[in-house]
Every structure is written in C-alpha cells, then in structure tokens.
Short mmCIF file of C-alpha atoms in Angstrom, two decimals:
data_model
loop_
_atom_site.label_atom_id
_atom_site.label_comp_id
_atom_site.label_asym_id
_atom_site.label_seq_id
_atom_site.Cartn_x
_atom_site.Cartn_y
_atom_site.Cartn_z
CA MET H 1 -33.15 -172.61 -173.24
CA ILE H 2 -31.91 -171.59 -176.68
CA PRO H 3 -34.23 -172.80 -179.43
CA VAL H 4 -32.31 -174.26 -182.33
CA TYR H 5 -33.37 -172.83 -185.64
CA PRO H 6 -35.98 -173.21 -186.96
CA TYR H 7 -37.38 -173.71 -183.48
CA ARG H 8 -38.09 -177.40 -183.44
CA HIS H 9 -39.49 -178.23 -180.05
CA PRO H 10 -40.20 -181.94 -180.04
CA PRO H 11 -42.94 -183.11 -177.73
CA SER H 12 -42.53 -186.42 -176.02
CA PRO H 13 -43.21 -188.67 -177.87
CA GLY H 14 -43.89 -187.60 -181.44
CA ASP H 15 -42.79 -185.24 -184.15
CA GLY H 16 -41.41 -181.78 -183.67
CA TYR H 17 -43.22 -178.58 -184.48
CA HIS H 18 -41.69 -176.08 -186.87
CA ILE H 19 -42.15 -172.39 -186.21
CA PRO H 20 -40.65 -170.63 -189.23
CA TRP H 21 -38.29 -167.68 -189.01
CA GLY H 22 -37.98 -166.18 -192.46
CA ARG H 23 -35.84 -163.15 -191.77
CA GLY H 24 -32.51 -164.75 -192.80
CA ALA H 25 -30.28 -163.60 -189.95
CA ILE H 26 -29.63 -164.79 -186.45
CA SER H 27 -31.38 -162.33 -184.19
CA PHE H 28 -32.22 -162.16 -180.52
CA ALA H 29 -35.59 -160.72 -181.59
CA ALA H 30 -36.44 -164.17 -182.96
CA HIS H 31 -36.45 -165.47 -179.39
CA ARG H 32 -39.06 -163.03 -178.13
CA ILE H 33 -42.52 -164.40 -177.34
CA GLY H 34 -44.09 -161.91 -179.74
CA HIS H 35 -42.43 -163.69 -182.65
CA TYR H 36 -43.83 -167.03 -181.52
CA VAL H 37 -47.30 -165.54 -181.23
CA ASP H 38 -47.13 -163.81 -184.63
CA SER H 39 -45.72 -166.91 -186.35
CA THR H 40 -48.37 -169.25 -185.03
CA ARG H 41 -51.47 -167.06 -184.78
CA GLN H 42 -53.11 -168.57 -187.90
CA CYS H 43 -51.67 -172.08 -187.53
CA SER H 44 -53.13 -175.19 -186.01
CA TRP H 45 -50.94 -177.79 -184.29
CA LEU H 46 -51.50 -180.01 -187.30
CA ALA H 47 -50.17 -177.28 -189.63
CA LEU H 48 -47.02 -176.91 -187.52
CA LYS H 49 -46.41 -180.61 -186.95
CA GLY H 50 -43.39 -182.07 -188.69
CA ARG H 51 -43.25 -179.50 -191.48
CA PRO H 52 -40.52 -180.75 -193.80
CA ASN H 53 -38.03 -178.21 -195.06
CA PRO H 54 -37.44 -178.82 -198.79
CA GLU H 55 -33.94 -177.34 -198.47
CA LEU H 56 -32.97 -180.21 -196.17
CA GLY H 57 -33.96 -183.14 -198.37
CA GLU H 58 -31.32 -185.52 -199.70
CA GLU H 59 -31.10 -183.96 -203.18
CA ALA H 60 -30.96 -180.42 -201.80
CA LEU H 61 -28.19 -181.44 -199.37
CA LYS H 62 -26.22 -183.13 -202.16
CA GLN H 63 -26.49 -179.96 -204.24
CA TRP H 64 -25.42 -177.78 -201.32
CA LEU H 65 -22.46 -180.03 -200.51
CA SER H 66 -21.42 -180.04 -204.18
CA ARG H 67 -21.38 -176.25 -204.50
CA ASP H 68 -18.33 -174.12 -203.71
CA THR H 69 -20.22 -170.96 -202.81
CA LEU H 70 -19.64 -169.17 -199.53
CA ASP H 71 -22.39 -169.26 -196.92
CA ASN H 72 -23.32 -166.47 -194.55
CA PRO H 73 -22.64 -167.66 -190.98
CA ALA H 74 -25.25 -165.16 -189.72
CA ASP H 75 -27.98 -166.99 -191.63
CA PRO H 76 -29.60 -169.56 -189.31
CA SER H 77 -30.64 -171.75 -192.25
CA VAL H 78 -26.93 -172.40 -192.94
CA TRP H 79 -26.49 -173.94 -189.48
CA GLU H 80 -29.60 -176.06 -189.96
CA ARG H 81 -28.20 -177.20 -193.31
CA VAL H 82 -24.83 -178.10 -191.70
CA ASN H 83 -26.68 -180.11 -189.04
CA SER H 84 -28.83 -181.91 -191.62
CA ALA H 85 -25.85 -182.59 -193.89
CA MET H 86 -23.87 -184.02 -190.97
CA ALA H 87 -26.79 -186.31 -190.05
CA TRP H 88 -27.22 -187.36 -193.70
CA VAL H 89 -23.50 -188.17 -194.12
CA LEU H 90 -23.46 -190.11 -190.83
CA ARG H 91 -26.53 -192.10 -191.93
CA LYS H 92 -24.79 -192.84 -195.23
CA ILE H 93 -21.74 -194.07 -193.33
CA SER H 94 -23.80 -196.16 -190.91
CA VAL H 95 -24.16 -198.74 -193.69
CA VAL H 96 -20.41 -199.41 -193.45
CA PHE H 97 -20.00 -198.56 -189.77
CA VAL H 98 -18.88 -201.46 -187.57
CA ALA H 99 -20.69 -200.64 -184.32
CA PRO H 100 -19.49 -203.48 -182.04
CA ILE H 101 -15.85 -202.69 -182.72
CA GLN H 102 -16.56 -198.97 -182.26
CA ALA H 103 -18.14 -199.39 -178.84
CA ALA H 104 -15.10 -201.22 -177.50
CA LEU H 105 -12.70 -198.53 -178.73
CA MET H 106 -14.66 -195.40 -177.80
CA GLY H 107 -14.68 -195.48 -174.01
CA GLY H 108 -13.07 -192.12 -173.20
CA LEU H 109 -13.63 -190.25 -176.43
CA THR H 110 -15.45 -186.93 -176.81
CA LEU H 111 -18.36 -186.42 -179.18
CA ALA H 112 -16.01 -184.74 -181.68
CA ASP H 113 -13.66 -187.75 -181.42
CA ARG H 114 -16.49 -190.19 -182.04
CA ILE H 115 -17.90 -188.30 -185.01
CA ALA H 116 -14.44 -187.82 -186.54
CA LEU H 117 -13.70 -191.53 -186.10
CA ALA H 118 -17.00 -192.48 -187.71
CA LEU H 119 -16.40 -190.07 -190.60
CA ARG H 120 -12.87 -191.38 -191.14
CA GLN H 121 -14.14 -194.97 -191.18
CA GLY H 122 -16.71 -193.95 -193.76
CA VAL H 123 -13.95 -192.44 -195.89
CA ASP H 124 -11.90 -195.62 -195.59
CA ALA H 125 -14.81 -197.95 -196.31
CA SER H 126 -16.48 -196.35 -199.31
CA LYS H 127 -15.40 -194.00 -202.09
CA ASP H 128 -18.94 -192.58 -202.30
CA ALA H 129 -19.14 -191.94 -198.55
CA GLY H 130 -15.63 -190.49 -198.63
CA PHE H 131 -16.67 -187.99 -201.31
CA TRP H 132 -19.56 -186.72 -199.17
CA VAL H 133 -17.46 -186.59 -195.99
CA LEU H 134 -14.86 -184.51 -197.83
CA ARG H 135 -17.50 -182.14 -199.21
CA LEU H 136 -19.10 -181.75 -195.77
CA MET H 137 -15.77 -180.96 -194.11
CA GLN H 138 -14.89 -178.50 -196.89
CA ARG H 139 -18.22 -176.69 -196.46
CA ILE H 140 -17.75 -176.49 -192.69
CA MET H 141 -14.16 -175.25 -193.09
CA LYS H 142 -15.31 -172.48 -195.42
CA LEU H 143 -18.21 -171.56 -193.15
CA LEU H 144 -15.79 -171.19 -190.25
CA GLY H 145 -13.55 -168.98 -192.36
CA PHE H 146 -10.62 -171.39 -192.78
CA GLY H 147 -10.90 -171.96 -196.50
CA VAL H 148 -10.36 -175.48 -197.74
CA ILE H 149 -7.68 -177.23 -195.70
CA ALA H 150 -8.16 -180.70 -197.21
CA GLU H 151 -8.42 -181.17 -200.98
CA THR H 152 -8.56 -184.99 -200.97
CA THR H 153 -9.88 -187.73 -198.71
CA ALA H 154 -6.27 -188.77 -198.03
CA GLU H 155 -5.69 -185.38 -196.38
CA LEU H 156 -8.85 -185.75 -194.33
CA THR H 157 -7.37 -187.29 -191.18
CA ARG H 158 -9.36 -188.10 -188.07
CA GLU H 159 -7.36 -185.44 -186.23
CA LEU H 160 -8.15 -182.78 -188.82
CA MET H 161 -11.86 -183.63 -188.76
CA ARG H 162 -11.84 -183.58 -184.95
CA TRP H 163 -10.21 -180.14 -185.04
CA VAL H 164 -12.83 -178.86 -187.52
CA LEU H 165 -15.68 -180.29 -185.43
CA ILE H 166 -14.33 -178.68 -182.25
CA ARG H 167 -14.09 -175.32 -184.05
CA LEU H 168 -17.69 -175.81 -185.24
CA ILE H 169 -18.88 -176.55 -181.70
CA ASP H 170 -16.95 -173.51 -180.41
CA ARG H 171 -18.56 -171.23 -183.02
CA MET H 172 -22.03 -172.47 -182.19
CA THR H 173 -21.36 -171.99 -178.47
CA GLN H 174 -20.16 -168.43 -179.06
CA MET H 175 -23.29 -167.64 -181.08
CA ALA H 176 -25.51 -169.04 -178.33
CA GLN H 177 -23.67 -167.03 -175.68
CA ARG H 178 -23.98 -163.87 -177.77
CA ALA H 179 -27.74 -164.46 -178.15
CA LEU H 180 -28.08 -164.91 -174.38
CA ARG H 181 -26.18 -161.69 -173.69
CA GLN H 182 -28.43 -159.82 -176.13
CA LEU H 183 -31.54 -161.23 -174.47
CA ARG H 184 -30.27 -160.06 -171.08
CA GLY H 185 -29.52 -156.64 -172.55
CA GLY H 186 -25.76 -157.02 -172.23
#
C-alpha cells in the first residue's frame, strides 16, 4: 500500500485521520514506521481525526488556481492541492452536470475520458466553471512541465484534457513506483 499524502487512512465508516508530514519533499523515509510513531506519539485519535488543511479550503484553492507560479513536483503538498482542486472543480461543475445523459454515453470510457467529458461539459455550461477548469488544466500542465498549452476555454478540448489527465496519472504512477523501489532498496 502507498499512503497518499498526507497519509489519510479512512476507517470504515467515518472520517480519515491526518498524519502530517512537514518536510516538503516526497521521500521514501516518510513511509517508514518510525515516522508514523514520531508523528503520532503525542496525539490522540481525536486530535488526528479529520484535521482540515487550511491550504485546501475553497479560497486557498481559488488563490492557488489563480496564480501563475511554478510548483515543485517533488513537494507532496502540490499533489494534494491538485487532487483537492480537481475535486472542487468537479463539485462546481456537478451543478450543471446532466447525470442521466452522462450515464448512457459513458459505457466504455476510461476514468480520464469521464473526467475530461465532465470538465468539458462544465466549460460549455458555465463561464465561471469554464474559468476554473481552464486554470486547473493550466496548473496541471505547468506541473507536468508542458507549459500552458491552452490559453482559452475554446482551446480546452475534451481530447486535450484527457491527454493532460493521462499524463498526470502516468506521473503519479511513476512516483509511486519510484517510492516502492526505494523502499525495497532498489
């Protein structure tokens, strides 16, 4: 198992527990049991339960999406921010998302296809949602090292977003594989 930063391990049922990792870089050392012990030694379950991360609130995500700064892909908080921003944008789109029509059309589509389709529908349905989808895709493109490929929502095709999402999934898979190799000493 590869814990996803910042180590949210949800029990069933209930909230997740947040074990902080404040060292700012993806590291195989973070996966060692000693880190878990050191991070939780003085904490009760109640203290760990559902700790909100202020950097992942709506206003913080809007600010992050609005900035043009480069992020460090080795910083695990960046990946958590991408995940939270994606969820926030998809929730924003869900207001205009036509689920019954989607279900009929999505039979053989991959997860990247489905997300890209939902994002494109959000762009088409709402100028506000389109702005945030564009900013999210631009941030992901920069994070992956591609620079900005789409400057406007018109350039943000379903195919382009699918391509970006597949590259994102590939990068995350490579990072997980690298962490596993380091844990095995390879």
